[in-house]
Coordinates of C-alpha atoms and ligand atoms in Angstrom, one line a residue:
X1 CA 11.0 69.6 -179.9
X2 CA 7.8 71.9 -179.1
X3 CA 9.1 73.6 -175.9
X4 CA 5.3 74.3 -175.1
X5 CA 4.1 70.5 -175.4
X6 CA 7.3 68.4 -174.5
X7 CA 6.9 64.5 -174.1
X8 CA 8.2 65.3 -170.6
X9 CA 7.7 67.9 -168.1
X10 CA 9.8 67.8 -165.3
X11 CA 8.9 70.0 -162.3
X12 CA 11.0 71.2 -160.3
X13 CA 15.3 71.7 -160.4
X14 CA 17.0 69.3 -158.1
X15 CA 19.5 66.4 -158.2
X16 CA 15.6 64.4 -158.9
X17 CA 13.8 66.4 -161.6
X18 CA 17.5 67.0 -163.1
X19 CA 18.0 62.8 -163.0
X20 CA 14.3 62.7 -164.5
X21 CA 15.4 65.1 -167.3
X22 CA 18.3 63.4 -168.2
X23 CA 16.8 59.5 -168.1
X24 CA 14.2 60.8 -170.5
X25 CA 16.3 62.7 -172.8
X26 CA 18.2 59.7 -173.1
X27 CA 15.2 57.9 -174.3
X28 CA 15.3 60.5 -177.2
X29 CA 12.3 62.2 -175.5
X30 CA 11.8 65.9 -175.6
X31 CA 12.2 67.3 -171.8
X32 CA 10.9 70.6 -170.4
X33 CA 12.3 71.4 -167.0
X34 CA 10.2 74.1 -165.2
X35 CA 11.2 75.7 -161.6
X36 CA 10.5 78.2 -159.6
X37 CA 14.2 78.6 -158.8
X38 CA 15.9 81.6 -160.3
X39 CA 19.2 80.1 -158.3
X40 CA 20.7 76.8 -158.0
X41 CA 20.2 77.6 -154.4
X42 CA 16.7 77.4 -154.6
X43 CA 16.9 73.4 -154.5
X44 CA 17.6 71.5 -151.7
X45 CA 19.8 69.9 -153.4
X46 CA 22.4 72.5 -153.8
X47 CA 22.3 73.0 -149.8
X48 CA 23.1 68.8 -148.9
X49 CA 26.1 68.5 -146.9
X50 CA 27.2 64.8 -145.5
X51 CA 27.2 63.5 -149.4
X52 CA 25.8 60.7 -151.1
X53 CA 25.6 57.2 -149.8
X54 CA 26.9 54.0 -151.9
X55 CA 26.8 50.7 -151.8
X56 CA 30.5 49.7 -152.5
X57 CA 29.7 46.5 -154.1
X58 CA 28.2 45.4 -150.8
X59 CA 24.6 46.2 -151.2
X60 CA 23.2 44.0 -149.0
X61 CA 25.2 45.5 -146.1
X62 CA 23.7 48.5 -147.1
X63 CA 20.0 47.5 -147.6
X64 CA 20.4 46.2 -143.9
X65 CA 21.3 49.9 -142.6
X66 CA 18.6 51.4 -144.5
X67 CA 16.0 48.6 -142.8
X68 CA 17.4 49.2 -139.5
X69 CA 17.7 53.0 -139.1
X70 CA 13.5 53.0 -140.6
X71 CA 13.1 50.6 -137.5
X72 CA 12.0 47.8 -140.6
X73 CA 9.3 50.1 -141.5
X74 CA 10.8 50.6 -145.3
X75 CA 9.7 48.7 -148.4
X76 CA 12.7 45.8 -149.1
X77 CA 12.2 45.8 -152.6
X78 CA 12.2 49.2 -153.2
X79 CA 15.3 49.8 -150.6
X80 CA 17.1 46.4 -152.6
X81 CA 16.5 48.5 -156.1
X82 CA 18.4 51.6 -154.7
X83 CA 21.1 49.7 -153.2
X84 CA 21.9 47.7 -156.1
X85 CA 21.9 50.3 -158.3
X86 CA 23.4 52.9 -156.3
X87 CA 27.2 52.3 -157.3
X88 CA 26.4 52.4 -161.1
X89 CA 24.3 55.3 -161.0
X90 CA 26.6 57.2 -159.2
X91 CA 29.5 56.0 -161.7
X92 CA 27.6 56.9 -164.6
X93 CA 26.1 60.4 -164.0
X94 CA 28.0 62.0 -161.3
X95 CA 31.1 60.5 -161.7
X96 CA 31.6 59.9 -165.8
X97 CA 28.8 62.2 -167.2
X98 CA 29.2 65.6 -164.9
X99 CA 33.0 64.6 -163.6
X100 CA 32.2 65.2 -159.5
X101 CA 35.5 65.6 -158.1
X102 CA 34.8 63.8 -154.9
X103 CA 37.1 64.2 -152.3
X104 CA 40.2 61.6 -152.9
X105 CA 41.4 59.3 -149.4
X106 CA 44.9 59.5 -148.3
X107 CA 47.4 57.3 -149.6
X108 CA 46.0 57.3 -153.1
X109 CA 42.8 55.7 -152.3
X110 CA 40.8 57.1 -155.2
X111 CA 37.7 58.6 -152.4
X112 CA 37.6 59.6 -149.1
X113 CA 34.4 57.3 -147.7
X114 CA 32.6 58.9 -144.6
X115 CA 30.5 57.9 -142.0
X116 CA 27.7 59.1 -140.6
X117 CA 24.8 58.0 -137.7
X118 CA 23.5 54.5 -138.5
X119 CA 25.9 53.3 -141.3
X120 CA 28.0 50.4 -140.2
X121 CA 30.6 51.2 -143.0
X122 CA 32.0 54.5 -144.2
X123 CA 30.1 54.8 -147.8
X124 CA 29.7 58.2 -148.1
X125 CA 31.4 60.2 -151.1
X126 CA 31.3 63.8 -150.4
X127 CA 33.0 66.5 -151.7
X128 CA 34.2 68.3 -147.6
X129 CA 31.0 68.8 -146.5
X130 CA 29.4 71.3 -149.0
X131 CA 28.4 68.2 -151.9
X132 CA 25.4 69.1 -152.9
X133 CA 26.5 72.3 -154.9
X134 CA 29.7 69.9 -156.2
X135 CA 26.7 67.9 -158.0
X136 CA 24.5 70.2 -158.6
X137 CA 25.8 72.9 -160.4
X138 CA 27.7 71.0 -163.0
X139 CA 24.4 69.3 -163.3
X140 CA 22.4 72.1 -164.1
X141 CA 25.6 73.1 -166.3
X142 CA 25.2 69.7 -168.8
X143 CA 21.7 70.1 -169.1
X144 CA 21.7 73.6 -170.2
X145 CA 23.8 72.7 -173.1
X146 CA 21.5 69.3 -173.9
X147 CA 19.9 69.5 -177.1
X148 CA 16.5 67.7 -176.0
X149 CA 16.1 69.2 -172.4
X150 CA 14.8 73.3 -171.9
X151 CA 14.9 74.6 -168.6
X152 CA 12.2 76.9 -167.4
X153 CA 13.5 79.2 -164.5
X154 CA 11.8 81.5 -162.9
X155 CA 8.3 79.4 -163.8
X156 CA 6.0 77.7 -160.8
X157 CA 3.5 74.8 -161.6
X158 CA 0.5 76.3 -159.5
X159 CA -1.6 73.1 -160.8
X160 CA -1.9 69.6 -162.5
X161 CA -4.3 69.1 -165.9
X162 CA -6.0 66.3 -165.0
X163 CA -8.9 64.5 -166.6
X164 CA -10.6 61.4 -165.7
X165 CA -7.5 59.6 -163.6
X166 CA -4.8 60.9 -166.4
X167 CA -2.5 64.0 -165.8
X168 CA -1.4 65.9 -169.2
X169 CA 0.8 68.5 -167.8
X170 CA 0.8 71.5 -165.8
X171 CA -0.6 74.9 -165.3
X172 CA 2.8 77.2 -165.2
X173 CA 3.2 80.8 -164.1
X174 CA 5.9 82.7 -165.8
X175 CA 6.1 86.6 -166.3
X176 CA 2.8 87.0 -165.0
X177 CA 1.0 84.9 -167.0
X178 CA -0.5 81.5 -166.4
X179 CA -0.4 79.0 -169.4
X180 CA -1.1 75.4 -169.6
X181 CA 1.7 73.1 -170.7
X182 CA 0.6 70.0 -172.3
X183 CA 3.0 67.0 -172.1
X184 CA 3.0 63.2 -172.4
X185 CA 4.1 62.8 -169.1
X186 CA 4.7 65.1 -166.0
X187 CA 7.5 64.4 -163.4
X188 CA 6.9 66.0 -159.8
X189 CA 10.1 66.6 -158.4
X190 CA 9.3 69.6 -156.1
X191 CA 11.1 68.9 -153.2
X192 CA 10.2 68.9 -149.7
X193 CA 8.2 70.9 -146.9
X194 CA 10.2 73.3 -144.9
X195 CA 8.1 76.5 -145.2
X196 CA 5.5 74.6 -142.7
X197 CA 7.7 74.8 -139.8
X198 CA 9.8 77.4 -138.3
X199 CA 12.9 75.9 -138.6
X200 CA 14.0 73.9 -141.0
X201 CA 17.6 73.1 -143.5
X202 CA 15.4 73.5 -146.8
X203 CA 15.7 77.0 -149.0
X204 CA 13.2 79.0 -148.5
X205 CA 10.4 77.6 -151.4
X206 CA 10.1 74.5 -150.2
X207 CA 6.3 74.6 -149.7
X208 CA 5.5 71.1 -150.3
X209 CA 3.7 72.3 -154.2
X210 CA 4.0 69.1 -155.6
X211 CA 2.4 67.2 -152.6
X212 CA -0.7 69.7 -153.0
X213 CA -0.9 69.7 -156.7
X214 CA -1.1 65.8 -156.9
X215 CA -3.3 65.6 -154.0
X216 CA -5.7 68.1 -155.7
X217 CA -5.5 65.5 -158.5
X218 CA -6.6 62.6 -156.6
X219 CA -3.0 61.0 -156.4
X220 CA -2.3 59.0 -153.3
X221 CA 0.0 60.0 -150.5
X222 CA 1.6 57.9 -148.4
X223 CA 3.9 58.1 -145.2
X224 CA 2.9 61.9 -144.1
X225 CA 3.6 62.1 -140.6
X226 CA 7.1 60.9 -141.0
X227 CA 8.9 64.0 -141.3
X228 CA 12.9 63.7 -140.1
X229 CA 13.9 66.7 -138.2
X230 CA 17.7 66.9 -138.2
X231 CA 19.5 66.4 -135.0
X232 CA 22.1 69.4 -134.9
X233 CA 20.9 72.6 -136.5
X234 CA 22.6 76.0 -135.5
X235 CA 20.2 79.1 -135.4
X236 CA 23.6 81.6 -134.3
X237 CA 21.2 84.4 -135.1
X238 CA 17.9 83.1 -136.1
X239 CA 19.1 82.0 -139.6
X240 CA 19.2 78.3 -139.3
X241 CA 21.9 76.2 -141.1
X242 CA 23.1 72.8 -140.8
X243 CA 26.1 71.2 -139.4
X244 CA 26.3 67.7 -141.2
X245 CA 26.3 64.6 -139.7
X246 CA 29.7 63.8 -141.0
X247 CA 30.9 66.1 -138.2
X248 CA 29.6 63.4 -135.6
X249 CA 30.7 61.0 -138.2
X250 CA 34.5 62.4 -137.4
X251 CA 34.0 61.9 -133.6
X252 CA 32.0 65.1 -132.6
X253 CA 29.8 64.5 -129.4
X254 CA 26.9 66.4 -127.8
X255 CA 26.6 68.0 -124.6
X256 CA 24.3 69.7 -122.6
X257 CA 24.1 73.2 -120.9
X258 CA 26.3 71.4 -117.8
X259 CA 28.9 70.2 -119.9
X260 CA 27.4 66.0 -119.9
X261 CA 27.6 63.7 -122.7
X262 CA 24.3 62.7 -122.9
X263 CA 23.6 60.3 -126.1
X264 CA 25.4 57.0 -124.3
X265 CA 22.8 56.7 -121.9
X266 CA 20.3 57.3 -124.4
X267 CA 21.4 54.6 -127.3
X268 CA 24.7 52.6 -127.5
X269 CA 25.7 53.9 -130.6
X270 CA 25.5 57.5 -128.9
X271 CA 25.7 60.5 -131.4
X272 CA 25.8 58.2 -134.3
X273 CA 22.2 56.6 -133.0
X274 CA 19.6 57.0 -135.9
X275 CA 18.5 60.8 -136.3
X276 CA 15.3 60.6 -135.1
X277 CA 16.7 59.1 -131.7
X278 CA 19.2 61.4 -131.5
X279 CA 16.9 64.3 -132.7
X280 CA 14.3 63.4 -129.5
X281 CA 17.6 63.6 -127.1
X282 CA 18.8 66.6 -128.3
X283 CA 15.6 68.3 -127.5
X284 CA 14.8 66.7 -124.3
X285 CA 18.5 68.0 -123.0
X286 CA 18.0 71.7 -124.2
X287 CA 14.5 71.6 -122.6
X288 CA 16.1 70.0 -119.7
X289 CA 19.3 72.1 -119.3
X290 CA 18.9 75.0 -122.0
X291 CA 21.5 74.4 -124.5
X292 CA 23.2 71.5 -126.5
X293 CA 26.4 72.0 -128.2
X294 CA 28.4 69.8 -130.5
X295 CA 31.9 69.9 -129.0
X296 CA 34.4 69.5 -132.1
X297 CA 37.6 69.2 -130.4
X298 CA 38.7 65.9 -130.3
X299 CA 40.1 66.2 -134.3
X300 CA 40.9 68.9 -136.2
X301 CA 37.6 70.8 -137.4
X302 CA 39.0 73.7 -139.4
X303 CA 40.9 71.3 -141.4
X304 CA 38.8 68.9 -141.7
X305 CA 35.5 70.8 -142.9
X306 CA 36.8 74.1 -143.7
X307 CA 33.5 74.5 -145.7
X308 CA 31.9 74.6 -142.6
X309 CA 34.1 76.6 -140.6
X310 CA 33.9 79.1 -142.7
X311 CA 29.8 78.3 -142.5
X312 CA 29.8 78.9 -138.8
X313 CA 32.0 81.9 -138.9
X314 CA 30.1 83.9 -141.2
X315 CA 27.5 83.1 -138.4
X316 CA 29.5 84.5 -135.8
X317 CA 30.0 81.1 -134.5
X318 CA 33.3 79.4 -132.8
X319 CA 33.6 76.0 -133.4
X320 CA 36.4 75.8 -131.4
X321 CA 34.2 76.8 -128.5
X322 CA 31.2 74.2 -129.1
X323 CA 28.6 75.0 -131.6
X324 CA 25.0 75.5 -130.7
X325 CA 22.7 72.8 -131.9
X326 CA 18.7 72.3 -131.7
X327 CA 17.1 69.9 -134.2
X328 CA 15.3 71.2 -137.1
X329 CA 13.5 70.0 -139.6
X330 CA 14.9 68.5 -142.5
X331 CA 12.8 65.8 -144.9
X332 CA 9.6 64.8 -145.8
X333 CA 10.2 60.4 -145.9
X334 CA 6.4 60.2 -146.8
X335 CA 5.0 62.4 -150.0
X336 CA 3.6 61.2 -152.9
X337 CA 3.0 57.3 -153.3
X338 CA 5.5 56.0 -156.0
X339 CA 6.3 52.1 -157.5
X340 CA 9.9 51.6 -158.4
X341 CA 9.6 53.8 -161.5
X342 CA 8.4 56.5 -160.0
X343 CA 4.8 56.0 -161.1
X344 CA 1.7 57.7 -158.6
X345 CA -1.3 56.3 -158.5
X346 CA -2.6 58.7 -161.2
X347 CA -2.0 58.1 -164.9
X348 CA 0.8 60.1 -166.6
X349 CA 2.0 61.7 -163.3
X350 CA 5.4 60.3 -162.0
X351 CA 7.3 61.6 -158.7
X352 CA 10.5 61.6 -157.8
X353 CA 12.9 63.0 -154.9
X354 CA 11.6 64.3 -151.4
X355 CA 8.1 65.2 -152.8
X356 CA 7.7 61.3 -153.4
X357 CA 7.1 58.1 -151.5
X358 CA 9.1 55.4 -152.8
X359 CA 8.9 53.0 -149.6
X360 CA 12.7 53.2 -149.7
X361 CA 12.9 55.3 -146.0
X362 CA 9.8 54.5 -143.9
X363 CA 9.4 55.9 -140.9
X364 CA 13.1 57.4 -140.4
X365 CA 15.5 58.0 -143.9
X366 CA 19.1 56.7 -143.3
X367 CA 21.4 59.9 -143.5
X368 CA 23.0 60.5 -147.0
X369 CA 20.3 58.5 -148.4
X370 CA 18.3 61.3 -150.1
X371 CA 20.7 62.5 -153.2
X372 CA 20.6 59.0 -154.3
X373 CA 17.2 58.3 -153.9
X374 CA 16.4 61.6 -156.1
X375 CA 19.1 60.2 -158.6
X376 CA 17.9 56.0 -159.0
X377 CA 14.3 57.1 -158.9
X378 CA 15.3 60.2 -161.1
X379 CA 16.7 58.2 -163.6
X380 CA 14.4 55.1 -163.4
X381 CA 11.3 57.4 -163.6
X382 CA 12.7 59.2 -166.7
X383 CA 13.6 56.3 -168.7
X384 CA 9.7 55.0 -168.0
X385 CA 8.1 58.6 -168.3
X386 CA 8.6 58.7 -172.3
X387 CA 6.3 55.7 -173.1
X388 CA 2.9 57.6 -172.7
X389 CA 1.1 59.7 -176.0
X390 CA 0.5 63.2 -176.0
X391 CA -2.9 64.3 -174.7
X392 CA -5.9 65.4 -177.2
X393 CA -8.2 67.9 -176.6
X394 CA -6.6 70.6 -175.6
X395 CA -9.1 73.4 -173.4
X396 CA -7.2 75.5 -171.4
X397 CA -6.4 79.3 -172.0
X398 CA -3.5 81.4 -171.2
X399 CA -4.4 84.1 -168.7
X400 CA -2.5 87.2 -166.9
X401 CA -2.3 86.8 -163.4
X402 CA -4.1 89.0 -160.8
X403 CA -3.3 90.6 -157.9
X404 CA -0.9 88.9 -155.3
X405 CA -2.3 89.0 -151.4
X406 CA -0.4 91.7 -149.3
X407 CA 2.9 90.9 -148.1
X408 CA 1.4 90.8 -144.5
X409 CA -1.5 88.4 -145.1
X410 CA 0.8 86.1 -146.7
X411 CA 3.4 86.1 -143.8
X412 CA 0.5 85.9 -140.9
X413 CA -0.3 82.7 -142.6
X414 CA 2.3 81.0 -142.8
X415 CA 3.5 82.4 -139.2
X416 CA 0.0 80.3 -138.3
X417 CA 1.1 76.9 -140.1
X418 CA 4.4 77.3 -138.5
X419 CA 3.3 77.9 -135.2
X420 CA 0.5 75.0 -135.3
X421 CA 2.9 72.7 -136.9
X422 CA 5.7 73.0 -134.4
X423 CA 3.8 73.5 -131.2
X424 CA 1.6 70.1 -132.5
X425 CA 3.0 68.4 -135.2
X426 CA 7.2 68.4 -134.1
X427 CA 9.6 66.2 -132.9
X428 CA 6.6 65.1 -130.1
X429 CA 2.9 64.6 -130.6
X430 CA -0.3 64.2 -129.2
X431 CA -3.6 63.4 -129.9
X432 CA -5.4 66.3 -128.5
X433 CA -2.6 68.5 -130.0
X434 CA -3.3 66.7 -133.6
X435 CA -6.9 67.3 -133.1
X436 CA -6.4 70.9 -132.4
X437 CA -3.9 71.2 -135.6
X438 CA -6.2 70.1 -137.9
X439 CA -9.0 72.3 -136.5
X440 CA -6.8 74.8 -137.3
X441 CA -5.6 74.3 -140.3
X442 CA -9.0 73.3 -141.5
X443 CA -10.1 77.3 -141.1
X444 CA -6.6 78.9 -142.1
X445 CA -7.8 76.5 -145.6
X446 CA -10.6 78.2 -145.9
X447 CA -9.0 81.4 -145.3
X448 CA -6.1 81.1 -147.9
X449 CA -9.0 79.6 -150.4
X450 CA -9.8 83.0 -152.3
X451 CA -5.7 83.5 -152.9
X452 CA -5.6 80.6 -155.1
X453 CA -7.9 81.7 -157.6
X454 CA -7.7 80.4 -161.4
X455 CA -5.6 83.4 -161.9
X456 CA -4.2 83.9 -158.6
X457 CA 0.0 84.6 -158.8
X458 CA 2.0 81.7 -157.6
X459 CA 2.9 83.1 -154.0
X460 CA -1.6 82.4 -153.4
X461 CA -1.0 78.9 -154.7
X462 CA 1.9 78.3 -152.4
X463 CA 0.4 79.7 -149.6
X464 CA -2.8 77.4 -150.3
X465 CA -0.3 74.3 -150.9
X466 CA 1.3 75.1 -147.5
X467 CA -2.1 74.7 -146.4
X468 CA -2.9 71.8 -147.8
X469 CA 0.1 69.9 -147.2
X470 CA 0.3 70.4 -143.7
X471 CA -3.0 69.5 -142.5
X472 CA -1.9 66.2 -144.8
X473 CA 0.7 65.2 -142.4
X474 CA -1.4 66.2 -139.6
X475 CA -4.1 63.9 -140.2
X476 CA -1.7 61.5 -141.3
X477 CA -0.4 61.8 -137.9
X478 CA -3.8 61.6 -136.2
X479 CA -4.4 58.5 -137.7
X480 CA -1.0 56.8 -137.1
X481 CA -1.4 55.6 -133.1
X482 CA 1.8 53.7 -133.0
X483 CA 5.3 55.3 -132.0
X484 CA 7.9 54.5 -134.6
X485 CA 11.0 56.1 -136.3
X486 CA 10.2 60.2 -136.9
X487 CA 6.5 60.3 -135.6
X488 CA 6.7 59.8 -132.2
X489 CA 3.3 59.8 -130.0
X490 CA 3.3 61.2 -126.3
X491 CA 0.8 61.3 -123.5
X492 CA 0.1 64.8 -122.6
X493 CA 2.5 66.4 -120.5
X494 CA 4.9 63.3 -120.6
X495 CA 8.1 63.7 -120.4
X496 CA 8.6 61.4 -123.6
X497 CA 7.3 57.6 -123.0
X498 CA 5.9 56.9 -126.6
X499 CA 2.1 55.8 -126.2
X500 CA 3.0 52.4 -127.4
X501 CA 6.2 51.4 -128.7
Ligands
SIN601 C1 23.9 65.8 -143.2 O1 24.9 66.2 -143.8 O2 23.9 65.6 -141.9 C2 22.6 65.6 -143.9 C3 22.7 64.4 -144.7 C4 21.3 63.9 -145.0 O3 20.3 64.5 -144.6 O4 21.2 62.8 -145.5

């Protein structure tokens, strides 16, 4: 294989890209994987709690759940193509290929199948609630050792080649130097948006690069203003980490400041109501009464997630005495518009994972639903990506990166996007506070412009794709009037009426 010109360049490190790398390598195709990550950790994927969701042969039980938590805003036929394949997919790579030793049920049931808000069956493999790193590092670990796949650490896309509709590969920062990589087909697979808001459950990169890129290209988006902020999000000491759904799952229930259950008078499937229901509660109680707390003591919660009682104590947190919740956010259902292979709109370029739009969550993403998205699409997007030829005419030079901005211009920006997104583009919105966030981001834009220079270091090109990608799900929000699943339209000053149901 030529490392620099691979038939496939995967970007970006997660349970997606990694599924992407592996479908086309099993093609026979030659697959670089680049990332910015120097860590597993650097992925989303190695933080996912709750587990991954499967069908257990009853995919049309499942399909119904995903509908109905997305308030039947999702796409059938892309939800019916993860739900039918989801129990061979999950046989085949996590289970056969990279041996995941999910957590076994008592009396010798071969798995232990959770439940979480909005399933009506327990489906959820998991591995206690820390599954992500179970799949992902012996991910990472197989592919390293694959003779047809390279992985790239430490190396940032900071843009798409792109000529007249067709994408042939990537501009990648390495070592300070920026060099064009050349490939047959690109896979996007760059994970979500975190770094736009001040809270969120995503590693610290997640700066929505992929989004950008392909919108610079010309791709289409689709689905922008739904972005799922997670119900039950400690910040002990202003270092946010989840505390999975599972835990409600298990029987957990929230109160408020006063000590009241609050979630039965809101939905009648109380704390296991879809998240962005229960996210809306949540915050409407700690506005209301100044805290929420997740009160675990109706089971056993050092036994049963000792993952995440050690989480909460090396947070200085007490379980055993409630544990502080606000909602964060979480995942980007909109991104990048897809087909069931992964395909966008633009030729060549393929997307994948939380960066993409498959249809399959709509407005609101059923919990545990996002590890197997990144794996079906991963896979089905590989096994397509191999089919296109290497591009001619090859222009672009190698050149050392410049200057990075100062440490202190780069955090005032994104303490602007933060504060713009969550004062206008959170858990509540408005139109006159959309209209005012995309003012806003409109001149921060053309602020950050001059850091994203041809040869500007990645952190410019991630600031600029910050940028870029939130005034994309602000206008996306602007132009959405109706009320459904994660975007969620207010009156001014209301106390949380949506403007039309
Ligand atoms: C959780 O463990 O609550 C998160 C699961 C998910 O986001 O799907």
């Amino acid at each position: 294989m030529s490392p620099s010109s691979p038939d496939v360049l995967v970007l970006g490190s997660g349970i997606a890209g990694l599924s992407a790398a592996l479908g086309a390598a099993r093609e026979g195709a030659s697959v670089t994987v680049a990332t910015k990550s120097t860590r597993p950790e650097g992925a989303s994927t190695w933080w996912a709690q709750g587990g991954i969701a499967v069908a257990r042969q009853n995919p049309e039980q499942f399909q119904r759940d995903i509908e109905t938590a997305s308030s039947d805003t999702s796409d059938p036929a892309a939800v019916e193509v993860l739900t039918q394949q989801a129990d061979a997919a999950v046989r085949d790579v996590l289970i056969e290929t990279l041996n995941v030793n999910f957590d076994a049920g008592g009396d010798g049931a071969p798995y232990d199948y959770g439940r979480e808000a909005a399933h009506s069956a327990d489906r959820i493999l998991h591995v206690d609630a820390s599954t992500g790193k179970h799949i992902h590092e012996p991910f990472l670990a197989y592919l390293a050792e694959h003779p047809r796949v390279r992985i790239a650490d430490g190396t940032a896309a900071v843009g798409l080649l792109a000529k007249e509709g067709r994408v042939r590969g990537a501009r990648l920062a390495s070592n300070g130097t920026l060099a064009p990589v050349y490939a047959g087909a690109t896979v996007l697979a760059t994970g979500g948006i975190g770094a736009l808001y001040g809270h969120s459950t995503n590693p610290a990169g997640a700066t929505g690069d992929g989004i950008a890129m392909a919108a610079r290209a010309g791709a289409d988006t689709a689905d922008m203003e739904f972005v799922q902020f997670h119900p039950t999000v400690c910040i002990a000491d202003g270092d946010p980490f989840l505390v999975s759904e599972a835990v409600r799952g298990e029987g957990a229930v929230l109160r408020d400041a006063q000590g009241e259950r609050f979630m039965p008078a809101v939905h009648a499937d109380a704390e296991l109501a879809p998240r962005d229901v229960v996210a809306r509660a949540v915050e409407r109680a700690h506005e209301r009464t100044g805290q929420v707390v997740l009160d675990v003591s109706s089971f056993d919660f050092e036994a049963t997630f000792p993952d995440l009682q050690a989480l909460c104590e090396s947070h200085g947190v007490d379980p055993s005495t409630g544990i502080p919740v606000v909602p964060a956010e979480h995942f980007l259902c909109g991104g990048i518009d897809v087909d069931t292979r992964g395909r966008s709109s633009l030729e060549g370029l393929y997307a994948v994972g939380e960066c993409a739009r498959t249809g399959v969550h709509g407005a609101n993403r059923l919990a545990s639903t996002s590890l197997l998205e990144g794996l079906v699409w991963g896979l089905r997007a590989g096994a397509a990506a191999p089919g296109h030829e290497q591009p001619a005419g090859r222009s672009e030079e190698a050149v050392q990166t410049g200057d990075p901005p100062a440490p202190d211009t780069l955090q005032s920006a994104y303490d602007r996007i933060q504060a713009i997104m969550d004062e206008h583009v959170g858990l509540r919105r408005t139109p006159e506070g959309l209209a005012r966030a995309q003012d806003a981001l409109r001149t921060l834009a053309a602020e950050v412009e001059p850091h994203a220079a041809p040869d500007a270091p990645p952190v410019g090109h991630e600031l600029q794709s910050a940028c870029t990608v939130a005034l994309l799900v602000a206008e996306a929000a602007a132009q959405n009037e109706v009320s459904v699943g994660c975007h969620y339209v207010t009156d001014p000053g209301d106390a949380g009426q949506p403007v039309a149901a």
